[in-house]
Short mmCIF file of C-alpha atoms and ligand atoms in Angstrom, two decimals:
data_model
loop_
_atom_site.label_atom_id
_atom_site.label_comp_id
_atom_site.label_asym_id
_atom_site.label_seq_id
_atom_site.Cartn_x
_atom_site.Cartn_y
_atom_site.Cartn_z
CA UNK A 1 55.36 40.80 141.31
CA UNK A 2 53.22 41.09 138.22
CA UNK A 3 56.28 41.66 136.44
CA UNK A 4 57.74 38.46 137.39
CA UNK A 5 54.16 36.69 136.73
CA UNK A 6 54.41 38.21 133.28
CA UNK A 7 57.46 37.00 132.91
CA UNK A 8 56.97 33.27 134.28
CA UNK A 9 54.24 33.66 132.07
CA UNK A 10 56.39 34.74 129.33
CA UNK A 11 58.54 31.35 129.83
CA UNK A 12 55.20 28.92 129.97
CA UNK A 13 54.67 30.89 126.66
CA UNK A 14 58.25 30.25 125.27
CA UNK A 15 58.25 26.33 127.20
CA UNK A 16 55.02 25.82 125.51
CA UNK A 17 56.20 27.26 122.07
CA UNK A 18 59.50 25.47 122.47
CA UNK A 19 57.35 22.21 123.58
CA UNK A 20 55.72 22.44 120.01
CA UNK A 21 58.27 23.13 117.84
CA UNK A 22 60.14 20.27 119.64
CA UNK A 23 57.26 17.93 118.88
CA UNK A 24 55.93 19.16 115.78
CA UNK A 25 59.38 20.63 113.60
CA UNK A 26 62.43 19.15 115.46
CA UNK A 27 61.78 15.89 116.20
CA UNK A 28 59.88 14.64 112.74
CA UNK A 29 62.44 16.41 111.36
CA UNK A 30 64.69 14.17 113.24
CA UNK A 31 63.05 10.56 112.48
CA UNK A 32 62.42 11.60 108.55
CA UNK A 33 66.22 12.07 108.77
CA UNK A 34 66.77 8.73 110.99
CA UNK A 35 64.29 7.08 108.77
CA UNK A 36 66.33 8.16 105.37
CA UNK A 37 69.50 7.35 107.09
CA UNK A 38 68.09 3.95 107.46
CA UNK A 39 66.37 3.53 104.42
CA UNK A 40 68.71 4.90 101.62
CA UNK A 41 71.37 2.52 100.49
CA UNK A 42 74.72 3.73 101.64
CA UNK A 43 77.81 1.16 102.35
CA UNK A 44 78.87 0.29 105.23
CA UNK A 45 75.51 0.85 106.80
CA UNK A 46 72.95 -1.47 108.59
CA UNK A 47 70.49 -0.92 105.55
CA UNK A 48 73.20 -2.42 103.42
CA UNK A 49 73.62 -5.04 105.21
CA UNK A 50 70.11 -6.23 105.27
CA UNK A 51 70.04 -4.76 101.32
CA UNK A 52 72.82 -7.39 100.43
CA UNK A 53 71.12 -10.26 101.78
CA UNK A 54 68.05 -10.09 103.36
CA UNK A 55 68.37 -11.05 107.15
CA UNK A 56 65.11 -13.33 107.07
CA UNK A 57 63.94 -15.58 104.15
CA UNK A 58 60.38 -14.73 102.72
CA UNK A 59 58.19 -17.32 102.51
CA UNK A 60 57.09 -19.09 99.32
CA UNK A 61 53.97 -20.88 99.05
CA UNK A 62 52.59 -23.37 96.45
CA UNK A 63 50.00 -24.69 95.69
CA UNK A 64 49.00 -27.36 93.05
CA UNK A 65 45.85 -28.81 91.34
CA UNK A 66 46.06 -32.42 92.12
CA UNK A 67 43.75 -34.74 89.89
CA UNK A 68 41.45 -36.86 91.94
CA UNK A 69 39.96 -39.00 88.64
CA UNK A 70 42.34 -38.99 85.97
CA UNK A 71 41.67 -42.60 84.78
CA UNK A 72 37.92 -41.06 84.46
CA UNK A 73 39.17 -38.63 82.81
CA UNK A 74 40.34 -40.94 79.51
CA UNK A 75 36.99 -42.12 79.83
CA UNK A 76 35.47 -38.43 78.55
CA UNK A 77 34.70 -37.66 81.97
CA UNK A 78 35.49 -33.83 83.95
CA UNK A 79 38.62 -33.88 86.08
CA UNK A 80 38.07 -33.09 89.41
CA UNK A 81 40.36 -31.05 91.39
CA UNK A 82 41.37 -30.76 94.66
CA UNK A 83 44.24 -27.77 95.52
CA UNK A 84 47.04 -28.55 97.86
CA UNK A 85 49.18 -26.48 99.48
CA UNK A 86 50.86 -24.45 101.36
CA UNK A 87 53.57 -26.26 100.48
CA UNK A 88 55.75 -23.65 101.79
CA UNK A 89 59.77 -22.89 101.01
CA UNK A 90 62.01 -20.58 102.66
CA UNK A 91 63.35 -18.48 100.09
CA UNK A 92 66.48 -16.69 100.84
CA UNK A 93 67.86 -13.73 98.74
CA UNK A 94 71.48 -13.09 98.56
CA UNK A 95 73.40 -10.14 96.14
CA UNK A 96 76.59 -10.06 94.73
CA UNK A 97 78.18 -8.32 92.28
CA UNK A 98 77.36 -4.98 93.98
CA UNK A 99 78.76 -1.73 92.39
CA UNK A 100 77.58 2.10 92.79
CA UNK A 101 78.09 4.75 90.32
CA UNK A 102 80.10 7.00 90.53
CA UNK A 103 77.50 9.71 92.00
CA UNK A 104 75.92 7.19 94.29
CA UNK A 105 72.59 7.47 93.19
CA UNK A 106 72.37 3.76 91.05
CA UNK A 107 73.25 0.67 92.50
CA UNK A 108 73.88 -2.40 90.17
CA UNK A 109 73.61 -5.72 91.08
CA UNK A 110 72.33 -9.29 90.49
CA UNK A 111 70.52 -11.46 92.79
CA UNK A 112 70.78 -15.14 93.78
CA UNK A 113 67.43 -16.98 95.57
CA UNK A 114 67.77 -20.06 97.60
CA UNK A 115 64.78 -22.35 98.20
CA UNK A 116 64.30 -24.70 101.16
CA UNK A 117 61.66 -26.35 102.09
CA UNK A 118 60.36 -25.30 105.40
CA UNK A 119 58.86 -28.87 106.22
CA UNK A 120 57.73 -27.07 109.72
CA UNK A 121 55.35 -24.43 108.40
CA UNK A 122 54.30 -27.00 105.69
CA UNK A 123 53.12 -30.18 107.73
CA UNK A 124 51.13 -32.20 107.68
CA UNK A 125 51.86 -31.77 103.85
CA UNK A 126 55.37 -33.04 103.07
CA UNK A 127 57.73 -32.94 100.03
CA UNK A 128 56.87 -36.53 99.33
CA UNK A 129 53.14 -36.37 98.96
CA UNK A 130 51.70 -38.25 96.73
CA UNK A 131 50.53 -36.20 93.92
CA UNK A 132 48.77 -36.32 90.37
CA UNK A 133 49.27 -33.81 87.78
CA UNK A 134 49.01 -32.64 84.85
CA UNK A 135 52.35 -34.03 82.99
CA UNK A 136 52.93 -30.18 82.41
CA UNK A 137 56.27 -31.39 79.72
CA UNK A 138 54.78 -34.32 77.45
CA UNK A 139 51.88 -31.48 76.88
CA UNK A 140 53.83 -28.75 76.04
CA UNK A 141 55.91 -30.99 73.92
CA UNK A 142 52.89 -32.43 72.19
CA UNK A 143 52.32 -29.50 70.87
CA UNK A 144 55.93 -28.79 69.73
CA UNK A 145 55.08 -32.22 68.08
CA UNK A 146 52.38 -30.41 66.80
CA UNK A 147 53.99 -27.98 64.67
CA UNK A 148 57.32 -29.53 64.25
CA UNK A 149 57.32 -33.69 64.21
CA UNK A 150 57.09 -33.66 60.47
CA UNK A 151 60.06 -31.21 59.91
CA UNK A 152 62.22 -33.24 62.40
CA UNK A 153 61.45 -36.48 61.39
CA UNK A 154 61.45 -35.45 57.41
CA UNK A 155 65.06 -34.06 58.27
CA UNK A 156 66.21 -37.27 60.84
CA UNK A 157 64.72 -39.67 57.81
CA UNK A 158 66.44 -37.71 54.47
CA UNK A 159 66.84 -40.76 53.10
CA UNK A 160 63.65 -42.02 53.03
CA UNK A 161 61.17 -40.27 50.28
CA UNK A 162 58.25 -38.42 50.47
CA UNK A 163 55.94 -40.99 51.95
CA UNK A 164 56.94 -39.65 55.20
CA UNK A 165 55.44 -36.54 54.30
CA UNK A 166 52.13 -37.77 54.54
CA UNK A 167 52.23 -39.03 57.81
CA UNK A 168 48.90 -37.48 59.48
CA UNK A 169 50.90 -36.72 62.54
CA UNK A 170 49.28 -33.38 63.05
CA UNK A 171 46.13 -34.87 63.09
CA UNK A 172 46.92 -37.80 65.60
CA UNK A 173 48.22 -35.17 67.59
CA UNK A 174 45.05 -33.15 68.01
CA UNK A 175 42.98 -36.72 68.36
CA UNK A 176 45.34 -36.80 71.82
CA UNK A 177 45.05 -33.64 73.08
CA UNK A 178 41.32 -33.26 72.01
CA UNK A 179 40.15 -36.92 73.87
CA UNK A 180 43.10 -37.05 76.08
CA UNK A 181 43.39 -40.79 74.89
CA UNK A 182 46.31 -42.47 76.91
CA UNK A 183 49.25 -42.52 74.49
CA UNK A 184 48.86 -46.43 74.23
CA UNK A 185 45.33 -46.29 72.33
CA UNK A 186 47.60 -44.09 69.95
CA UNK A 187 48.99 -47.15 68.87
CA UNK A 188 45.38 -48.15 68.06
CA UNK A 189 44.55 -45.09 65.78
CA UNK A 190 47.85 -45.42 64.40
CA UNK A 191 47.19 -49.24 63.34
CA UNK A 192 43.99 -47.67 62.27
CA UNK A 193 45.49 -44.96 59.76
CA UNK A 194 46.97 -46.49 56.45
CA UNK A 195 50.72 -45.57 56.72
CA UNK A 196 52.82 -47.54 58.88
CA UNK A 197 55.39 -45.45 59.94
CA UNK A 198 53.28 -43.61 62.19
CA UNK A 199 53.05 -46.72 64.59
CA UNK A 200 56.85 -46.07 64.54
CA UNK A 201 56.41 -42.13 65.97
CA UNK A 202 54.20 -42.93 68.70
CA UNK A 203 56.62 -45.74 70.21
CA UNK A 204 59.31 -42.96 70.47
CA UNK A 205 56.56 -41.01 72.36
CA UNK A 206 56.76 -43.77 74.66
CA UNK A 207 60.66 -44.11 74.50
CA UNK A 208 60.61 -40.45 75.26
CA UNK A 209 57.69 -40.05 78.02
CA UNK A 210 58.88 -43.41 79.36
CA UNK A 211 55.35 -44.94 78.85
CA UNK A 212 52.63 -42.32 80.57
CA UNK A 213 49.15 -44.22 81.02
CA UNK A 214 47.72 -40.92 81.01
CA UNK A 215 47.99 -37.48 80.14
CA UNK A 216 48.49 -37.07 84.18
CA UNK A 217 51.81 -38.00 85.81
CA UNK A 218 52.09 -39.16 89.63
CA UNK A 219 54.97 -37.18 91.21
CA UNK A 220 55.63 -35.35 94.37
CA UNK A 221 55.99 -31.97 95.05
CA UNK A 222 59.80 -32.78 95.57
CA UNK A 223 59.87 -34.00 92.13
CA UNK A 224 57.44 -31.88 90.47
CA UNK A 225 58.62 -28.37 91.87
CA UNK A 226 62.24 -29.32 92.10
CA UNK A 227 63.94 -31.94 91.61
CA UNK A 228 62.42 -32.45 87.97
CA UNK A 229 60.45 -35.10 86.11
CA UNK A 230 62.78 -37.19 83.98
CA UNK A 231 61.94 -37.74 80.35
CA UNK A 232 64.31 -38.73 76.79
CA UNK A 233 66.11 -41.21 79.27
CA UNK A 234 68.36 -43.27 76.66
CA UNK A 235 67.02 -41.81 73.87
CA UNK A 236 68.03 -43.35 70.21
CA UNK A 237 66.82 -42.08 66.60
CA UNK A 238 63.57 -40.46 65.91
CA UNK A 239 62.95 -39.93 69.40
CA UNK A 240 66.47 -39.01 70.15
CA UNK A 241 65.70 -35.90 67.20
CA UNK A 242 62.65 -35.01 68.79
CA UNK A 243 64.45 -34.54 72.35
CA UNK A 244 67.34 -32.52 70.27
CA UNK A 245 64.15 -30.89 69.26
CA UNK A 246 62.85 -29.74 72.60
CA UNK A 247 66.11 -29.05 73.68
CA UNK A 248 67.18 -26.24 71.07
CA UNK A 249 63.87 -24.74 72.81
CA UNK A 250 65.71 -23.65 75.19
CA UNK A 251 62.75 -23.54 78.39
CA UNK A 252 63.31 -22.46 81.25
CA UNK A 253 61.62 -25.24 83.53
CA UNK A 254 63.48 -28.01 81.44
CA UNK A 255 66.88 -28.62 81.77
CA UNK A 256 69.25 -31.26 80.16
CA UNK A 257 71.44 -33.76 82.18
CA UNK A 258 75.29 -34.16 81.25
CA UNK A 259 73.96 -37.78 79.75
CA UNK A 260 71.26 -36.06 77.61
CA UNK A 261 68.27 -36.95 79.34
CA UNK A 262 66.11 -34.48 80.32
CA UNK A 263 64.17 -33.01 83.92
CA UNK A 264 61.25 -31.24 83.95
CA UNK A 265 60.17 -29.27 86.74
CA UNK A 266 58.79 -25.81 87.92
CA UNK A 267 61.10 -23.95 89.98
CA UNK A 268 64.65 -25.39 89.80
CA UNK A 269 65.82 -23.31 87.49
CA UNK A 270 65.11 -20.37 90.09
CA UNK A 271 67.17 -21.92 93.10
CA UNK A 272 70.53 -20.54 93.34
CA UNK A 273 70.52 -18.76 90.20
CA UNK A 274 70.70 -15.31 89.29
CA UNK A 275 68.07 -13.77 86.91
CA UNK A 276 70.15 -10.83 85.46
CA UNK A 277 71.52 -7.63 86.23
CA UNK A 278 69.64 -5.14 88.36
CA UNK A 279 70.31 -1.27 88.47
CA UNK A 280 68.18 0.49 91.45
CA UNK A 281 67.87 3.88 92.82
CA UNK A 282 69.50 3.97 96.14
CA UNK A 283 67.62 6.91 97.52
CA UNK A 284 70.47 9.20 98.35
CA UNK A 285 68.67 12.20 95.90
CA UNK A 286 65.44 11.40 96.68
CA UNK A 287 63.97 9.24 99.21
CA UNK A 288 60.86 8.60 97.78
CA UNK A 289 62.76 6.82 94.76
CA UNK A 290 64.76 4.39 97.03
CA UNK A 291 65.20 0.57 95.59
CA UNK A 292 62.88 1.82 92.69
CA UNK A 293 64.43 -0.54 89.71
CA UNK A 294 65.87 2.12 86.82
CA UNK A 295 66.90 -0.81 84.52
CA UNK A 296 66.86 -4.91 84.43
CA UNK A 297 69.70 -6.14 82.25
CA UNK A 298 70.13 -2.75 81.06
CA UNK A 299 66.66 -2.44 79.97
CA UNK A 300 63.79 -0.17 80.96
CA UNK A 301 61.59 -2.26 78.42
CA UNK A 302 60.95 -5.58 77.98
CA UNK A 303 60.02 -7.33 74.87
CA UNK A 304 57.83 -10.31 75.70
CA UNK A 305 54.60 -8.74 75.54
CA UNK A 306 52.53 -7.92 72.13
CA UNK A 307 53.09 -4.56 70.23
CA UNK A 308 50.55 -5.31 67.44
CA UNK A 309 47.68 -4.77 70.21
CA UNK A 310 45.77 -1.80 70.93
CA UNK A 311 46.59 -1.66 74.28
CA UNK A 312 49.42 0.19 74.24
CA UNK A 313 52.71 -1.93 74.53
CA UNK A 314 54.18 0.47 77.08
CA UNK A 315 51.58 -0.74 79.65
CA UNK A 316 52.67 -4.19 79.93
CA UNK A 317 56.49 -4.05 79.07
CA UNK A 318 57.43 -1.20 80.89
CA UNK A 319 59.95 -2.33 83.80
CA UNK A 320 59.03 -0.51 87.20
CA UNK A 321 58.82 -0.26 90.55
CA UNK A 322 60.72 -2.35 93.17
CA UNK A 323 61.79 -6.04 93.28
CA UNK A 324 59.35 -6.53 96.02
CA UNK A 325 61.83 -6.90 99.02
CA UNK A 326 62.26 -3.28 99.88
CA UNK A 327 60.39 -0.18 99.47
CA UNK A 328 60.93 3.47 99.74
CA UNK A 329 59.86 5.13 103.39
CA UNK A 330 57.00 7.49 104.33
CA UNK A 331 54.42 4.91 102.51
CA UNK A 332 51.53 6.45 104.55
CA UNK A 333 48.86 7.21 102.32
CA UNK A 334 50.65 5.91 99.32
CA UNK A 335 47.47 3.86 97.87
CA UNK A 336 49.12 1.60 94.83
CA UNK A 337 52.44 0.46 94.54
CA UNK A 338 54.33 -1.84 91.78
CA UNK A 339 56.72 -4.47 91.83
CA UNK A 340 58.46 -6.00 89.19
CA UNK A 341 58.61 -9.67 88.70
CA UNK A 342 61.38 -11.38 86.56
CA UNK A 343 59.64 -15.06 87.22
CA UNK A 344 56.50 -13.47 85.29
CA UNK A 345 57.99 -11.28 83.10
CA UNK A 346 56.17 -8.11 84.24
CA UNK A 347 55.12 -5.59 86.95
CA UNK A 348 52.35 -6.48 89.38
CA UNK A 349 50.92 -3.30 90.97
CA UNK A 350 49.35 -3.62 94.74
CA UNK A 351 46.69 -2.29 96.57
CA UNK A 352 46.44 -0.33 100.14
CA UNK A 353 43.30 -2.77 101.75
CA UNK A 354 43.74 -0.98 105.49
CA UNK A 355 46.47 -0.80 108.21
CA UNK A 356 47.64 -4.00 109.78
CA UNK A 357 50.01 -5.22 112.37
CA UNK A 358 53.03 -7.73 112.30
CA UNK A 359 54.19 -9.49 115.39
CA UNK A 360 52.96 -6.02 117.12
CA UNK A 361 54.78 -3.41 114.77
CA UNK A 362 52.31 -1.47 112.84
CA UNK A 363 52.05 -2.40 109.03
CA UNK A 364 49.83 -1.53 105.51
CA UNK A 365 48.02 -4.14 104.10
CA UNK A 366 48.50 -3.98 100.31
CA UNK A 367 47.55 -6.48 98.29
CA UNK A 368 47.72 -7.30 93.99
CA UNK A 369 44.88 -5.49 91.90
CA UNK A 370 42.59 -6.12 89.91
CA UNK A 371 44.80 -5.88 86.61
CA UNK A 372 47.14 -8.45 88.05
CA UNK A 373 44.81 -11.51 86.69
CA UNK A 374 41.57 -10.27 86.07
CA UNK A 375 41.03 -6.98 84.66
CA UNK A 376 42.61 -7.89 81.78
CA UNK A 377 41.29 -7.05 78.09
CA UNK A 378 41.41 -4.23 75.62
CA UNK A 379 38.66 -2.46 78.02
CA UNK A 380 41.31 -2.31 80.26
CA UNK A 381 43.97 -0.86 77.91
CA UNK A 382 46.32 -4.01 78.64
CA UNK A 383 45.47 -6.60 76.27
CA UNK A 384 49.09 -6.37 75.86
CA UNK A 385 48.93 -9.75 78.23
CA UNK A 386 46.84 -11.57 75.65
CA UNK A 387 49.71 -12.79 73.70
CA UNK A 388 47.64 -15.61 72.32
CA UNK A 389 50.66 -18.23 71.97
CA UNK A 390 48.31 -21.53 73.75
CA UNK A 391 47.01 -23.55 70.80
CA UNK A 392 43.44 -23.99 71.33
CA UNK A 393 42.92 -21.98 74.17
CA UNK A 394 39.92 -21.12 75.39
CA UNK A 395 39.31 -17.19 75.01
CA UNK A 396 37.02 -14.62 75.98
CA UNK A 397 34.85 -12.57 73.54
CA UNK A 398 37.71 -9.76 74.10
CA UNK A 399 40.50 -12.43 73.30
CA UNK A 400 41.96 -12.52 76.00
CA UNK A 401 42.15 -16.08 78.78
CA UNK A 402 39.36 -16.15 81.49
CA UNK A 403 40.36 -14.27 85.01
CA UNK A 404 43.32 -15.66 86.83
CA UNK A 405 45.28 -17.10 83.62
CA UNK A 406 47.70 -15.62 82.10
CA UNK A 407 50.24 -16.93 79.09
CA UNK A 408 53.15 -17.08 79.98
CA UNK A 409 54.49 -18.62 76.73
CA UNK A 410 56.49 -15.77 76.14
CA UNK A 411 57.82 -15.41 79.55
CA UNK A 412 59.31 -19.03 79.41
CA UNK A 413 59.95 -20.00 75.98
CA UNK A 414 62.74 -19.24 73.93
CA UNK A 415 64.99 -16.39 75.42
CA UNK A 416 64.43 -13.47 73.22
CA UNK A 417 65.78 -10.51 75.03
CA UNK A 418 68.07 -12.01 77.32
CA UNK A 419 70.62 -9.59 77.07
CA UNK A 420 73.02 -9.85 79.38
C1 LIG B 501 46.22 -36.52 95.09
O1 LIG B 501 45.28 -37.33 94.43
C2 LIG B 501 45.61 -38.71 94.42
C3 LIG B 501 44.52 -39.43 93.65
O2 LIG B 501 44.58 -39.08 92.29
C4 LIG B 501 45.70 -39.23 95.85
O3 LIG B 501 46.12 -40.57 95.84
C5 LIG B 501 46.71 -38.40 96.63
O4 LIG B 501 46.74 -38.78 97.98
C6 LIG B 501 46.36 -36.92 96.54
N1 LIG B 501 47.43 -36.15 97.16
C7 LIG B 501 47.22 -35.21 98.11
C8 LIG B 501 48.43 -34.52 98.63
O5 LIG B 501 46.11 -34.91 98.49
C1 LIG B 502 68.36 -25.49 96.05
O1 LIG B 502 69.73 -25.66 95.79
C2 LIG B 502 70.50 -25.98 96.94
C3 LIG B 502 71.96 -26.01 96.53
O2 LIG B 502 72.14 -26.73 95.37
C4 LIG B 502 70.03 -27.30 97.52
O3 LIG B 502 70.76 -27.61 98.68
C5 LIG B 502 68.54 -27.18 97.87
O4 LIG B 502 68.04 -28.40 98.35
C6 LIG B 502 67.75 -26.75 96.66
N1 LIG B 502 66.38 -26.49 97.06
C7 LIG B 502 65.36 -27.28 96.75
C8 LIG B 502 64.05 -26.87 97.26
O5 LIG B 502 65.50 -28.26 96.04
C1 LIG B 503 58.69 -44.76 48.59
O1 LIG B 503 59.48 -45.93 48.72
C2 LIG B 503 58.72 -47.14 48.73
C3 LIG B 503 59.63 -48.30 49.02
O2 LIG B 503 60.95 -48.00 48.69
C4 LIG B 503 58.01 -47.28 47.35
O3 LIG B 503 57.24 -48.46 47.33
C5 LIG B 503 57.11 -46.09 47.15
O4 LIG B 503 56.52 -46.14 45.88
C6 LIG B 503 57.91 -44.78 47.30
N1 LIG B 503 56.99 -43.66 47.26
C7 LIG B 503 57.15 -42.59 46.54
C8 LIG B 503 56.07 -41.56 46.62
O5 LIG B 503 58.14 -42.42 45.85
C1 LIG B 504 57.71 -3.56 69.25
O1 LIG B 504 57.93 -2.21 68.90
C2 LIG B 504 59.30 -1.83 68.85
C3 LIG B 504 59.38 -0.34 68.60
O2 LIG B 504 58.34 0.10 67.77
C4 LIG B 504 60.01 -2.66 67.76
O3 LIG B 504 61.37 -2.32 67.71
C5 LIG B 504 59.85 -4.14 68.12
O4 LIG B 504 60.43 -4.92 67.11
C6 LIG B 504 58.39 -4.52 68.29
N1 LIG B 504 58.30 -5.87 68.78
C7 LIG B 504 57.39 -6.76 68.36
C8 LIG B 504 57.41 -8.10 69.01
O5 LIG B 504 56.57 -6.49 67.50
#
């Protein structure tokens, strides 16, 4: 009898040992191997699947400064700003070109976003809002003005001597970007300065702007985001070489029309486009380095951000992390992550903020740190970011833009290291 006890007991022993090495060794072990069977890319798998295009769109949200007193504002006054949004888009993400090497570790592939406007999510705001902006293009290409008019004009006008030389363009330019005059009272300073010809330049700024009464524009999201502002409509002459001028640019948020005219707008050059070649790790060596990004367009480095800075170069054009739409498992207590960003040229690292919840399933709550927009200086070994390319912007004493700016000249102008 105590013999069989001892052995019963023996069995609640072995049961209970059993119990805990089911619960403790056998079955984690189990779910980390589910878990990597469903995280690593592998194809022909359900994790492919939802790799190749994701099976629900994110969500992308704008919003935008609208201008409450812009005909104040050519009076000398302060704008005033309201911000509007969400004005929200689905954005789906579909990739092709897919192609493993040969040891399955590396995927490459590139990557095609479609925006729709989710008019649900967004309302009451609509695509058609009524909105007034900063006109983002005549700006920008006041400044190309800036530094170029003469050149392109000397070169459109060969035949004409030197008189055109001294045309104070430069100068007129800074009088409208320094009062914000409407382009009309140009005319006035123009009559004002001795040399005729410059009336002559500032009708092809109308010709080209398609006469602005401000340095605002009324648009609509639609328009503004998408669709795309239309400017050198029926172009001829001077104006016509300025537009050639803006064109050789080559900027990403303006494209030209088969007729030559052009559109200016945001995002449209993001919708159903790819922006280059992606090579990721897809986890089958190590987990922990699933959908990590090894190279963009062949790249590990980017070249948009300043070298000539102390802070070191590496920091802001080193390409890392993921693309944001998948990361690698067993994130518990993984406190920063980083995602790369093609649309900003750079990686963004986030934040763990606390545990969370999403429609009932358990999540972590990261969100972007400091060094994202603030932190930014040679105090914070990234003044890498201060590129320095705005004319007349207004700097801190470090020399780099107040928090939550960033220039992204770089980023959008002229496509240095396009590669692929
Ligand atoms: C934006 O401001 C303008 C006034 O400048 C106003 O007419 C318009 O309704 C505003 N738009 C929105 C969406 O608030
Ligand atoms: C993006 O492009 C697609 C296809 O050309 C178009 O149907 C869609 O309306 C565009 N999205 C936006 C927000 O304009
Ligand atoms: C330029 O041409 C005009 C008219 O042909 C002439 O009056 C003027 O003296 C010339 N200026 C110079 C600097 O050659
Ligand atoms: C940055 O440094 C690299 C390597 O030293 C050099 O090849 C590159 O030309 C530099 N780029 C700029 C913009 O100075």
């Amino acid at each position: 009898m105590v013999q069989c006890t001892l052995v019963l007991a023996g069995i609640g022993v072995f049961m209970a040992v059993g119990g805990a090495l089911l619960g403790w060794v056998v079955f984690p072990g189990a779910v980390h191997d589910k878990i990597i069977e469903n995280t690593e890319l592998r194809q022909g798998t359900p994790q492919f699947k939802r790799f190749e295009a994701l099976p629900q769109p994110l969500d992308f949200k704008v919003f935008i400064f609208n201008v409450t007193n812009p005909y104040e504002v050519q009076m000398g006054k302060r704008p005033r700003v309201v911000e509007v949004g969400p004005y929200i888009y689905f954005q789906y993400r579909q990739k092709d070109n897919i192609r493993f090497s040969r040891d399955r570790s590396k995927v490459h592939f590139s990557q095609q976003q479609l925006y729709v406007f989710d008019a649900e999510s967004s309302y009451p705001l609509t695509e058609n809002d009524p909105l007034m902006v900063l006109n983002m293009h005549m700006n920008s290409i006041l400044q190309i003005i800036d530094n170029q008019a003469k050149e392109t004009i000397t070169n459109f006008r060969s035949d004409v001597n030197n008189t055109l030389e001294k045309i104070p363009i430069v100068r007129v330019i800074k009088r409208i970007i320094e009062k914000t005059t409407p382009i009309q009272s140009i005319l006035q300073i123009a009559e004002d300065e001795t040399y005729d010809s410059l009336r002559l330049i500032n009708v092809e700024l109308n010709r080209i702007f398609g006469r602005p009464d401000s340095m605002f524009l009324r648009t609509t999201p639609k328009e503004f985001l998408f669709d795309g502002v239309p400017f050198c409509v029926n172009v001829i002459g001077i104006a016509k070489a300025i537009c050639k001028e803006i064109e050789k640019r080559n900027t990403k948020t303006i494209r030209v029309l088969p007729d030559g005219s052009m559109k200016f707008s945001f995002f449209n050059h993001k919708n159903m486009t790819e922006d280059g070649i992606y090579t990721i790790n897809t986890g089958v060596k190590n987990a922990l380095e699933t959908q990590m990004i090894e190279f963009w367009n062949g790249k590990n480095m980017l070249d948009k951000w300043s070298n000539s800075s102390r802070g070191s170069s590496m920091t802001c054009n080193k390409i890392e992390g993921t693309d944001g739409s998948g990361y690698p498992p067993f994130r518990e207590g993984v406190q920063r992550m980083t995602i790369f960003s093609s649309d900003i040229c750079r990686t963004v690292d986030i934040k763990y903020v606390g545990s969370s919840s999403y429609e009932g399933i358990p999540a972590a709550r990261y969100v972007t740190d400091d060094n994202f927009l603030n932190k930014i200086g040679p105090e914070h070994n990234n003044d890498c970011y201060c590129v320095n390319r705005i004319p007349k912007a207004i700097v801190k004493a470090n020399g780099c833009l107040y928090e939550g700016a960033l220039d992204l000249s770089t980023c959008f102008g002229k496509c240095r290291s396009c590669g692929a």
